[in-house]
Short mmCIF file of C-alpha atoms in Angstrom, two decimals:
data_model
loop_
_atom_site.label_atom_id
_atom_site.label_comp_id
_atom_site.label_asym_id
_atom_site.label_seq_id
_atom_site.Cartn_x
_atom_site.Cartn_y
_atom_site.Cartn_z
CA MET A 1 39.56 6.11 45.56
CA LEU A 2 41.91 8.50 47.32
CA ASN A 3 42.83 7.73 50.90
CA LEU A 4 43.26 11.18 52.38
CA GLU A 5 44.21 9.73 55.76
CA THR A 6 47.65 8.95 54.34
CA LEU A 7 48.30 12.70 54.47
CA SER A 8 50.05 14.33 57.39
CA MET A 9 48.42 17.48 58.70
CA ASP A 10 51.18 19.59 57.13
CA GLN A 11 50.69 17.91 53.76
CA TYR A 12 46.93 18.43 53.97
CA SER A 13 47.38 22.15 54.77
CA PHE A 14 49.98 22.57 52.03
CA VAL A 15 47.54 21.33 49.39
CA ALA A 16 44.74 23.50 50.85
CA ASN A 17 47.07 26.50 50.50
CA ALA A 18 47.93 25.53 46.93
CA PHE A 19 44.21 25.48 46.04
CA SER A 20 43.68 28.85 47.70
CA PHE A 21 46.70 30.21 45.78
CA GLY A 22 45.21 28.85 42.55
CA LEU A 23 41.91 30.56 43.27
CA ALA A 24 43.61 33.90 44.05
CA VAL A 25 45.78 33.78 40.89
CA MET A 26 42.86 32.87 38.60
CA ALA A 27 40.48 35.45 40.09
CA SER A 28 43.01 38.29 40.01
CA THR A 29 44.07 37.47 36.44
CA THR A 30 40.39 37.57 35.43
CA ILE A 31 39.83 40.98 36.98
CA PHE A 32 43.04 42.35 35.43
CA LEU A 33 42.07 41.12 31.95
CA TRP A 34 38.51 42.42 32.06
CA LEU A 35 39.50 45.81 33.49
CA MET A 36 42.21 46.22 30.84
CA ARG A 37 39.95 45.03 28.02
CA SER A 38 39.34 48.54 26.68
CA SER A 39 43.08 49.13 26.19
CA VAL A 40 43.20 46.74 23.22
CA ALA A 41 41.70 47.48 19.78
CA PRO A 42 38.08 46.28 19.28
CA ALA A 43 39.32 43.47 17.02
CA TYR A 44 41.11 41.84 19.99
CA ARG A 45 38.47 42.37 22.67
CA MET A 46 36.84 38.99 22.12
CA ALA A 47 40.22 37.27 22.60
CA VAL A 48 40.84 39.18 25.86
CA THR A 49 37.25 38.59 27.06
CA ILE A 50 37.58 34.83 26.51
CA THR A 51 41.03 34.82 28.12
CA GLY A 52 39.38 36.29 31.23
CA LEU A 53 36.53 33.79 30.99
CA VAL A 54 39.01 30.91 31.10
CA THR A 55 40.58 32.18 34.32
CA ALA A 56 37.11 33.02 35.73
CA ILE A 57 35.88 29.47 35.11
CA ALA A 58 39.11 28.14 36.64
CA ALA A 59 38.64 30.42 39.69
CA TYR A 60 35.15 29.00 40.19
CA HIS A 61 36.46 25.44 40.01
CA TYR A 62 39.36 26.16 42.38
CA LEU A 63 36.78 27.46 44.85
CA GLN A 64 34.79 24.22 44.45
CA ILE A 65 37.93 22.05 44.71
CA MET A 66 39.06 23.98 47.81
CA LEU A 67 35.66 23.52 49.48
CA SER A 68 35.52 19.84 48.55
CA TRP A 69 39.03 19.35 50.01
CA GLU A 70 37.87 21.07 53.20
CA HIS A 71 34.69 18.96 53.55
CA ALA A 72 36.41 15.64 52.84
CA VAL A 73 38.50 15.84 55.99
CA SER A 74 38.31 16.95 59.59
CA ILE A 75 41.40 17.62 61.66
CA GLU A 76 41.24 15.89 65.00
CA THR A 77 44.09 16.44 67.50
CA GLY A 78 46.58 17.02 64.71
CA GLU A 79 45.49 14.03 62.63
CA VAL A 80 43.78 14.00 59.21
CA VAL A 81 40.48 12.09 59.54
CA ALA A 82 38.27 11.40 56.50
CA THR A 83 34.67 12.56 56.96
CA GLY A 84 33.33 10.06 54.41
CA GLU A 85 32.46 12.78 51.93
CA PRO A 86 34.60 12.13 48.84
CA PHE A 87 37.12 14.69 47.55
CA ASN A 88 35.62 15.51 44.16
CA ARG A 89 38.53 15.42 41.70
CA ALA A 90 36.08 15.48 38.81
CA TYR A 91 35.81 19.27 39.12
CA ARG A 92 39.11 19.40 37.24
CA TYR A 93 37.57 17.54 34.31
CA VAL A 94 34.47 19.74 34.35
CA ASP A 95 36.81 22.73 34.28
CA TRP A 96 39.02 21.41 31.49
CA LEU A 97 36.03 20.46 29.33
CA LEU A 98 35.17 24.15 29.22
CA THR A 99 38.51 25.91 29.51
CA VAL A 100 40.78 23.81 27.28
CA PRO A 101 38.78 24.42 24.08
CA LEU A 102 38.47 28.11 25.05
CA LEU A 103 42.25 28.38 25.59
CA LEU A 104 42.87 27.28 22.03
CA ILE A 105 40.16 29.61 20.76
CA GLU A 106 41.79 32.62 22.46
CA LEU A 107 45.07 31.80 20.72
CA ILE A 108 43.30 31.56 17.37
CA LEU A 109 41.31 34.78 17.97
CA VAL A 110 44.38 36.84 18.83
CA MET A 111 45.89 35.81 15.46
CA LYS A 112 43.03 37.63 13.69
CA LEU A 113 42.78 35.19 10.79
CA SER A 114 39.99 35.37 8.21
CA GLN A 115 36.48 34.65 9.53
CA GLN A 116 36.39 31.30 7.74
CA GLU A 117 39.79 30.21 9.04
CA THR A 118 38.91 31.30 12.59
CA ILE A 119 35.72 29.22 12.63
CA ASN A 120 37.44 26.30 10.94
CA LYS A 121 40.44 26.16 13.29
CA SER A 122 38.31 26.84 16.39
CA LEU A 123 36.00 23.93 15.60
CA LYS A 124 38.89 21.56 14.83
CA LEU A 125 41.13 22.43 17.78
CA GLY A 126 38.29 23.11 20.23
CA GLY A 127 36.58 19.86 19.24
CA ALA A 128 39.80 17.85 19.60
CA ALA A 129 40.39 19.41 23.03
CA ALA A 130 36.88 18.52 24.25
CA LEU A 131 37.30 14.97 22.93
CA MET A 132 40.64 14.68 24.73
CA ILE A 133 39.01 15.57 28.08
CA VAL A 134 35.95 13.36 27.55
CA LEU A 135 38.20 10.39 26.75
CA GLY A 136 40.41 11.02 29.76
CA TYR A 137 37.58 11.02 32.30
CA PRO A 138 36.51 7.30 32.23
CA GLY A 139 40.15 6.33 32.84
CA GLU A 140 40.52 8.78 35.72
CA VAL A 141 37.57 7.25 37.61
CA ALA A 142 38.30 3.66 36.53
CA GLU A 143 38.96 1.01 39.15
CA THR A 144 41.47 -1.01 37.12
CA ILE A 145 44.89 -0.08 35.76
CA GLY A 146 43.98 -1.61 32.38
CA THR A 147 41.00 0.69 31.82
CA ARG A 148 43.07 3.66 32.96
CA MET A 149 45.74 2.75 30.39
CA ILE A 150 43.25 2.31 27.52
CA PHE A 151 41.67 5.71 28.04
CA TRP A 152 45.09 7.32 28.44
CA ILE A 153 45.99 6.03 24.98
CA LEU A 154 42.64 7.10 23.48
CA SER A 155 42.98 10.56 25.04
CA MET A 156 46.54 10.93 23.72
CA ILE A 157 45.31 10.78 20.11
CA PRO A 158 43.51 14.15 20.15
CA PHE A 159 46.28 15.48 22.44
CA LEU A 160 48.98 14.70 19.85
CA TYR A 161 46.78 16.11 17.10
CA ILE A 162 46.55 19.41 19.02
CA VAL A 163 50.32 19.47 19.66
CA TYR A 164 50.92 18.84 15.98
CA GLN A 165 48.51 21.64 15.04
CA LEU A 166 50.10 24.09 17.50
CA VAL A 167 53.68 23.32 16.47
CA ILE A 168 53.25 22.67 12.73
CA GLY A 169 49.67 23.47 11.65
CA LEU A 170 49.58 27.03 12.99
CA LYS A 171 53.16 27.79 11.93
CA GLU A 172 52.07 29.37 8.66
CA SER A 173 49.57 31.63 10.46
CA VAL A 174 52.16 32.56 13.10
CA ASP A 175 54.70 33.45 10.39
CA LYS A 176 52.22 35.95 8.94
CA GLN A 177 51.94 37.78 12.31
CA PRO A 178 53.59 41.19 12.77
CA GLU A 179 57.29 41.11 13.74
CA ASN A 180 56.74 42.58 17.22
CA VAL A 181 54.58 39.64 18.36
CA LYS A 182 55.99 36.68 16.40
CA GLY A 183 58.31 35.71 19.26
CA LEU A 184 55.57 36.00 21.87
CA MET A 185 53.24 33.96 19.68
CA HIS A 186 55.76 31.13 19.48
CA ILE A 187 56.31 31.23 23.24
CA ALA A 188 52.53 31.14 23.81
CA ALA A 189 52.13 28.08 21.56
CA TYR A 190 55.05 26.26 23.25
CA LEU A 191 53.71 27.26 26.68
CA VAL A 192 50.51 25.39 25.87
CA VAL A 193 52.40 22.32 24.71
CA ALA A 194 54.82 22.36 27.68
CA SER A 195 52.18 22.92 30.37
CA TRP A 196 49.83 20.37 28.82
CA ALA A 197 52.56 17.72 28.66
CA PHE A 198 52.40 17.66 32.44
CA TYR A 199 48.82 16.35 32.59
CA PRO A 200 49.24 12.96 30.86
CA LEU A 201 52.32 12.33 33.02
CA VAL A 202 50.40 12.97 36.25
CA TYR A 203 47.57 10.78 34.92
CA LEU A 204 50.05 7.88 34.70
CA LEU A 205 51.38 8.21 38.28
CA PRO A 206 48.99 5.60 39.77
CA LEU A 207 50.18 3.16 37.08
CA ALA A 208 53.74 3.76 38.20
CA GLY A 209 52.69 2.67 41.69
CA VAL A 210 53.09 6.13 43.19
CA THR A 211 50.58 6.29 46.05
CA GLY A 212 50.16 7.64 49.56
CA GLY A 213 50.31 11.14 50.99
CA SER A 214 53.29 12.47 49.02
CA ALA A 215 51.72 11.28 45.76
CA ILE A 216 48.50 13.18 46.53
CA VAL A 217 50.54 16.31 47.32
CA ALA A 218 52.57 15.92 44.10
CA VAL A 219 49.49 15.41 41.90
CA GLU A 220 47.35 18.20 43.37
CA THR A 221 50.05 20.87 43.54
CA GLY A 222 51.39 19.72 40.17
CA TYR A 223 47.99 20.13 38.48
CA THR A 224 47.61 23.52 40.19
CA ILE A 225 50.95 24.80 38.87
CA ALA A 226 50.20 23.44 35.38
CA ASP A 227 46.77 25.13 35.45
CA ILE A 228 48.32 28.46 36.49
CA VAL A 229 50.86 28.29 33.64
CA ALA A 230 48.34 27.10 31.03
CA LYS A 231 45.62 29.62 31.95
CA ALA A 232 46.92 32.66 33.83
CA VAL A 233 50.50 32.97 32.48
CA PHE A 234 49.35 31.97 28.98
CA GLY A 235 46.48 34.46 29.29
CA LEU A 236 48.89 37.30 30.08
CA PHE A 237 50.87 36.39 26.93
CA ILE A 238 47.65 36.58 24.90
CA PHE A 239 46.89 39.97 26.46
CA THR A 240 50.39 41.28 25.70
CA ILE A 241 50.12 40.09 22.08
CA ALA A 242 46.74 41.85 21.79
CA VAL A 243 48.21 45.10 23.18
CA ARG A 244 51.22 45.01 20.83
CA LYS A 245 49.13 44.22 17.77
CA SER A 246 46.72 47.04 18.68
CA GLU A 247 49.63 49.46 18.93
CA ALA A 248 51.16 48.31 15.65
CA GLU A 249 47.83 48.65 13.83
CA ALA A 250 47.11 52.05 15.38
CA GLY A 251 50.54 53.21 14.17
CA ALA A 252 49.82 51.97 10.64
CA SER A 253 46.50 53.82 10.21
CA GLY A 254 46.28 57.55 10.84
CA THR A 255 42.68 57.73 12.01
CA SER A 256 42.81 55.08 14.70
CA ALA A 257 46.16 56.42 15.89
CA SER A 258 44.68 59.84 16.51
CA LYS A 259 41.69 58.24 18.20
CA LYS A 260 43.99 56.41 20.56
CA ALA A 261 46.16 59.43 21.37
CA MET B 1 8.69 11.35 44.62
CA LEU B 2 12.29 10.66 43.70
CA ASN B 3 14.13 8.02 45.66
CA LEU B 4 17.70 9.30 45.63
CA GLU B 5 18.93 6.26 47.54
CA THR B 6 18.67 4.25 44.32
CA LEU B 7 21.73 6.20 43.15
CA SER B 8 25.25 4.86 43.53
CA MET B 9 27.82 7.35 44.84
CA ASP B 10 29.36 7.66 41.37
CA GLN B 11 25.94 8.38 39.83
CA TYR B 12 25.21 10.97 42.52
CA SER B 13 28.57 12.69 41.90
CA PHE B 14 28.13 12.57 38.15
CA VAL B 15 24.82 14.48 38.39
CA ALA B 16 26.38 16.94 40.87
CA ASN B 17 29.16 17.57 38.33
CA ALA B 18 26.61 18.01 35.54
CA PHE B 19 24.81 20.69 37.59
CA SER B 20 28.11 22.44 38.36
CA PHE B 21 29.00 22.29 34.65
CA GLY B 22 25.59 23.78 33.81
CA LEU B 23 26.16 26.62 36.27
CA ALA B 24 29.65 27.34 34.88
CA VAL B 25 28.44 27.31 31.26
CA MET B 26 25.46 29.58 31.95
CA ALA B 27 27.44 32.07 34.06
CA SER B 28 30.35 32.30 31.64
CA THR B 29 28.04 32.70 28.64
CA THR B 30 26.27 35.54 30.48
CA ILE B 31 29.52 37.37 31.19
CA PHE B 32 30.70 36.88 27.61
CA LEU B 33 27.45 38.26 26.17
CA TRP B 34 27.31 41.28 28.46
CA LEU B 35 31.00 42.16 28.00
CA MET B 36 30.71 41.84 24.22
CA ARG B 37 27.43 43.78 24.09
CA SER B 38 29.10 46.96 22.87
CA SER B 39 30.46 45.16 19.79
CA VAL B 40 27.00 44.94 18.20
CA ALA B 41 25.08 47.87 16.72
CA PRO B 42 22.71 49.65 19.16
CA ALA B 43 19.70 48.12 17.35
CA TYR B 44 20.78 44.63 18.50
CA ARG B 45 21.84 45.44 22.06
CA MET B 46 18.45 44.60 23.55
CA ALA B 47 18.57 41.15 21.90
CA VAL B 48 22.09 40.50 23.26
CA THR B 49 21.17 41.86 26.72
CA ILE B 50 18.15 39.54 26.94
CA THR B 51 20.20 36.62 25.63
CA GLY B 52 22.56 37.19 28.58
CA LEU B 53 19.60 37.53 30.95
CA VAL B 54 18.34 34.10 29.94
CA THR B 55 21.69 32.47 30.75
CA ALA B 56 21.97 34.57 33.95
CA ILE B 57 18.57 33.35 35.17
CA ALA B 58 19.58 29.80 34.25
CA ALA B 59 22.88 30.18 36.14
CA TYR B 60 20.96 31.24 39.25
CA HIS B 61 18.64 28.24 38.98
CA TYR B 62 21.50 25.81 38.39
CA LEU B 63 23.07 27.11 41.58
CA GLN B 64 19.80 26.46 43.41
CA ILE B 65 19.41 23.01 41.84
CA MET B 66 23.03 22.15 42.72
CA LEU B 67 22.54 23.22 46.34
CA SER B 68 19.22 21.37 46.61
CA TRP B 69 20.91 18.23 45.22
CA GLU B 70 23.66 18.64 47.80
CA HIS B 71 21.28 19.11 50.74
CA ALA B 72 19.00 16.21 49.80
CA VAL B 73 21.73 13.65 50.40
CA SER B 74 24.62 12.89 52.68
CA ILE B 75 27.41 10.50 51.79
CA GLU B 76 28.06 7.97 54.50
CA THR B 77 30.89 5.48 54.02
CA GLY B 78 30.49 5.56 50.27
CA GLU B 79 26.68 5.20 50.30
CA VAL B 80 24.05 7.75 49.23
CA VAL B 81 21.72 8.41 52.19
CA ALA B 82 18.66 10.66 51.85
CA THR B 83 18.58 13.46 54.44
CA GLY B 84 14.80 13.80 54.18
CA GLU B 85 15.05 17.21 52.55
CA PRO B 86 13.44 16.86 49.09
CA PHE B 87 15.37 17.55 45.90
CA ASN B 88 13.48 20.53 44.51
CA ARG B 89 12.90 19.84 40.83
CA ALA B 90 10.42 22.72 40.62
CA TYR B 91 13.36 25.13 40.16
CA ARG B 92 13.43 23.97 36.56
CA TYR B 93 9.83 25.11 36.05
CA VAL B 94 10.46 28.45 37.76
CA ASP B 95 13.43 28.89 35.44
CA TRP B 96 11.55 27.92 32.27
CA LEU B 97 8.60 30.18 33.12
CA LEU B 98 11.00 33.12 32.85
CA THR B 99 13.57 31.98 30.30
CA VAL B 100 11.47 30.20 27.67
CA PRO B 101 9.39 33.27 26.71
CA LEU B 102 12.59 35.38 26.78
CA LEU B 103 14.37 32.91 24.48
CA LEU B 104 11.71 33.39 21.83
CA ILE B 105 11.79 37.15 22.32
CA GLU B 106 15.57 37.26 21.71
CA LEU B 107 15.06 35.42 18.42
CA ILE B 108 12.35 37.91 17.40
CA LEU B 109 14.42 40.93 18.49
CA VAL B 110 17.49 39.90 16.52
CA MET B 111 15.32 39.77 13.38
CA LYS B 112 14.68 43.53 13.73
CA LEU B 113 11.11 43.39 12.43
CA SER B 114 8.79 46.40 12.53
CA GLN B 115 7.85 47.58 16.02
CA GLN B 116 4.27 46.34 15.59
CA GLU B 117 5.37 42.90 14.40
CA THR B 118 7.94 42.61 17.20
CA ILE B 119 5.33 43.29 19.88
CA ASN B 120 2.77 41.10 18.17
CA LYS B 121 5.02 38.06 17.75
CA SER B 122 6.61 38.49 21.21
CA LEU B 123 3.19 38.46 22.90
CA LYS B 124 1.97 35.47 20.90
CA LEU B 125 5.08 33.29 21.18
CA GLY B 126 6.05 34.44 24.67
CA GLY B 127 2.49 33.92 25.90
CA ALA B 128 2.28 30.45 24.36
CA ALA B 129 5.62 29.54 25.96
CA ALA B 130 4.48 30.68 29.43
CA LEU B 131 1.22 28.75 29.01
CA MET B 132 3.15 25.62 27.99
CA ILE B 133 5.20 25.73 31.22
CA VAL B 134 2.23 26.51 33.45
CA LEU B 135 0.30 23.56 32.00
CA GLY B 136 3.26 21.21 32.35
CA TYR B 137 3.81 21.81 36.05
CA PRO B 138 0.65 20.19 37.56
CA GLY B 139 1.47 17.00 35.66
CA GLU B 140 5.09 17.00 36.82
CA VAL B 141 4.07 17.03 40.50
CA ALA B 142 0.98 14.81 40.03
CA GLU B 143 0.71 11.54 41.93
CA THR B 144 -1.15 9.61 39.24
CA ILE B 145 -0.11 8.67 35.75
CA GLY B 146 -3.52 9.80 34.42
CA THR B 147 -3.09 13.40 35.65
CA ARG B 148 0.47 13.46 34.29
CA MET B 149 -0.82 12.36 30.90
CA ILE B 150 -3.63 14.93 30.78
CA PHE B 151 -1.31 17.86 31.51
CA TRP B 152 1.24 16.52 29.04
CA ILE B 153 -1.42 16.70 26.32
CA LEU B 154 -2.59 20.17 27.42
CA SER B 155 1.02 21.42 27.49
CA MET B 156 1.72 19.99 24.03
CA ILE B 157 -0.89 22.30 22.45
CA PRO B 158 1.06 25.55 22.98
CA PHE B 159 4.29 23.59 22.32
CA LEU B 160 3.11 22.53 18.86
CA TYR B 161 1.84 26.04 18.19
CA ILE B 162 5.34 27.42 18.93
CA VAL B 163 7.02 24.77 16.75
CA TYR B 164 4.61 25.62 13.94
CA GLN B 165 5.36 29.34 14.35
CA LEU B 166 9.14 28.78 14.37
CA VAL B 167 9.16 26.48 11.35
CA ILE B 168 6.37 28.00 9.23
CA GLY B 169 5.17 31.26 10.81
CA LEU B 170 8.57 32.97 11.01
CA LYS B 171 9.72 31.64 7.62
CA GLU B 172 8.64 34.78 5.80
CA SER B 173 10.53 37.01 8.26
CA VAL B 174 13.63 34.80 8.08
CA ASP B 175 13.58 34.93 4.28
CA LYS B 176 13.78 38.74 4.48
CA GLN B 177 16.98 38.59 6.57
CA PRO B 178 20.35 39.50 5.00
CA GLU B 179 22.13 36.67 3.11
CA ASN B 180 25.05 36.42 5.56
CA VAL B 181 22.77 35.43 8.48
CA LYS B 182 19.93 33.53 6.80
CA GLY B 183 21.66 30.17 7.35
CA LEU B 184 22.45 30.95 11.00
CA MET B 185 18.85 32.07 11.54
CA HIS B 186 17.50 28.78 10.25
CA ILE B 187 19.92 26.83 12.44
CA ALA B 188 18.88 28.93 15.47
CA ALA B 189 15.17 28.23 14.87
CA TYR B 190 15.78 24.49 14.40
CA LEU B 191 18.05 24.45 17.45
CA VAL B 192 15.10 25.66 19.53
CA VAL B 193 12.78 23.03 18.07
CA ALA B 194 15.33 20.20 18.41
CA SER B 195 16.42 21.02 21.96
CA TRP B 196 12.82 21.60 23.08
CA ALA B 197 11.67 18.28 21.64
CA PHE B 198 13.74 16.65 24.36
CA TYR B 199 11.65 18.02 27.25
CA PRO B 200 8.26 16.36 26.52
CA LEU B 201 10.08 13.06 25.97
CA VAL B 202 11.79 13.24 29.38
CA TYR B 203 8.44 14.21 30.92
CA LEU B 204 7.00 10.92 29.67
CA LEU B 205 9.78 8.69 31.09
CA PRO B 206 7.93 7.90 34.37
CA LEU B 207 4.94 6.80 32.26
CA ALA B 208 7.21 4.43 30.37
CA GLY B 209 8.13 2.84 33.70
CA VAL B 210 11.72 4.10 33.64
CA THR B 211 12.74 4.46 37.29
CA GLY B 212 15.69 4.02 39.64
CA GLY B 213 19.17 5.52 39.72
CA SER B 214 19.96 5.38 35.99
CA ALA B 215 16.64 7.05 35.17
CA ILE B 216 17.44 9.93 37.54
CA VAL B 217 20.89 10.31 35.96
CA ALA B 218 19.40 10.24 32.44
CA VAL B 219 16.70 12.81 33.25
CA GLU B 220 18.90 15.27 35.12
CA THR B 221 21.88 15.21 32.76
CA GLY B 222 19.50 15.15 29.79
CA TYR B 223 17.69 18.29 30.96
CA THR B 224 21.06 19.93 31.65
CA ILE B 225 22.35 19.24 28.14
CA ALA B 226 19.05 20.39 26.61
CA ASP B 227 19.20 23.60 28.69
CA ILE B 228 22.79 24.27 27.60
CA VAL B 229 21.87 23.84 23.93
CA ALA B 230 18.61 25.82 24.16
CA LYS B 231 20.10 28.72 26.15
CA ALA B 232 23.89 29.00 25.87
CA VAL B 233 24.55 27.52 22.41
CA PHE B 234 21.39 29.18 21.04
CA GLY B 235 22.47 32.44 22.72
CA LEU B 236 25.84 32.36 20.97
CA PHE B 237 24.02 31.91 17.65
CA ILE B 238 21.88 34.98 18.44
CA PHE B 239 25.05 36.92 19.31
CA THR B 240 26.78 35.86 16.08
CA ILE B 241 23.72 36.87 14.05
CA ALA B 242 23.72 40.26 15.82
CA VAL B 243 27.44 40.77 15.07
CA ARG B 244 27.07 39.83 11.39
CA LYS B 245 24.01 42.02 10.90
CA SER B 246 25.81 44.91 12.60
CA GLU B 247 28.79 44.47 10.26
CA ALA B 248 26.59 44.23 7.18
CA GLU B 249 24.66 47.36 8.14
CA ALA B 250 27.86 49.26 8.98
CA GLY B 251 29.25 48.29 5.55
CA ALA B 252 26.08 49.53 3.84
CA SER B 253 26.16 52.99 5.45
CA GLY B 254 29.22 55.22 5.16
CA THR B 255 29.08 56.82 8.60
CA SER B 256 29.07 53.65 10.66
CA ALA B 257 31.75 52.12 8.45
CA SER B 258 34.24 54.89 9.25
CA LYS B 259 33.29 54.60 12.91
CA LYS B 260 34.31 50.94 12.86
CA ALA B 261 37.66 51.43 11.10
#
């Protein structure tokens, strides 16, 4: 149970601003992606649509988190006073349960593999991602350090499987991508791994005895930055890859090129 | 009458999160379907449009359910206290009255039967579905177990008729579908039957003497999962069938094939 009264008023406002920033970034990325959807070839529109869905879902949850943060506290003569309503951190898990599998699916879709391979890899990676989130949740809400530790370990199994798949398993598919996007594709895959590595570390903070106002600020702004990198920045990489591949394919075939001109 | 004070704060929050998850799933599925609408052949656009309508209507009702859940309770020093405002479970019936007939119509539309057969089957199945919901409602709000039981039986008659139609009645039409979607079509029909089978069971829980906080959690999250399967997951099956049939038909006719290249 978080004790929000350990926050100074400045700390409380800083986190509120971070949530508002998260909402603004996610919502504007969504609108950008959906408005620009028609500038990629039809084969990549599903990838761009889902990329926008991920940031849209995240925008919704940042709105909910922001409101929950607001209702959990009232400011009285410069002091943070808890209202009794809990700050609902579970919104993050609800968000991840939906967005993390979709993130992996957008990466797979932009690769334009065969239909069978797309379904196969989406089920495997998406399923592992959902399992990772479901296993993390009981530890997050657990009262004891022991339970938290057990579910951290359980959740790390699908996490490491996904990292392995992104770094090694998808390598062959990435190597078959056109030259002009291979670099971006590698960056996108590493961006996922790097931004995701942040989450299990934050999860462990209470075990390391980090508590109080500064810990709450570190966790909440940390998750927000990681979410922005993993969803919005990653999404813009996916969009750029889709644009470049569309251009390369339009250049290769006469008909589509003239249609695009 | 539900006694929400039998819920622990964690149980109350868990259900709130389930409703928020339901809203996010329904809304994002709607946006996906409507944005991707142009990627199916014109013959299947009505099916995809209605599939998105079903999830849109569900999203609206999950918002209402979520707000009603929020207003029915206030959290005071970690305890769930009823505000006196009732939790309005009737939103589910209002939702089903609209979405359940539409669900069956999307399945019929994606089959692309003759115009006469489409109208015929839509009226029969859609009408039976509406009747099923209308007959279920008086039992849901009834004070006595006897009344609940009577309307359960009455409501099961159209329910069994629909199951019969989906499993046996539509078999002939499904068998005429192209090879690449026949499997998906069968899964879609069974998905409806399997997810729907959950509702009459939940309806009976109060008769089985299941009450208290855990019963409320089971019923509300159970309905939410069943709704997600019956509307969003089912909807994505309908969309996939529409895409595959569009591709197959474009491949069969020269003009559309060149249009897709």
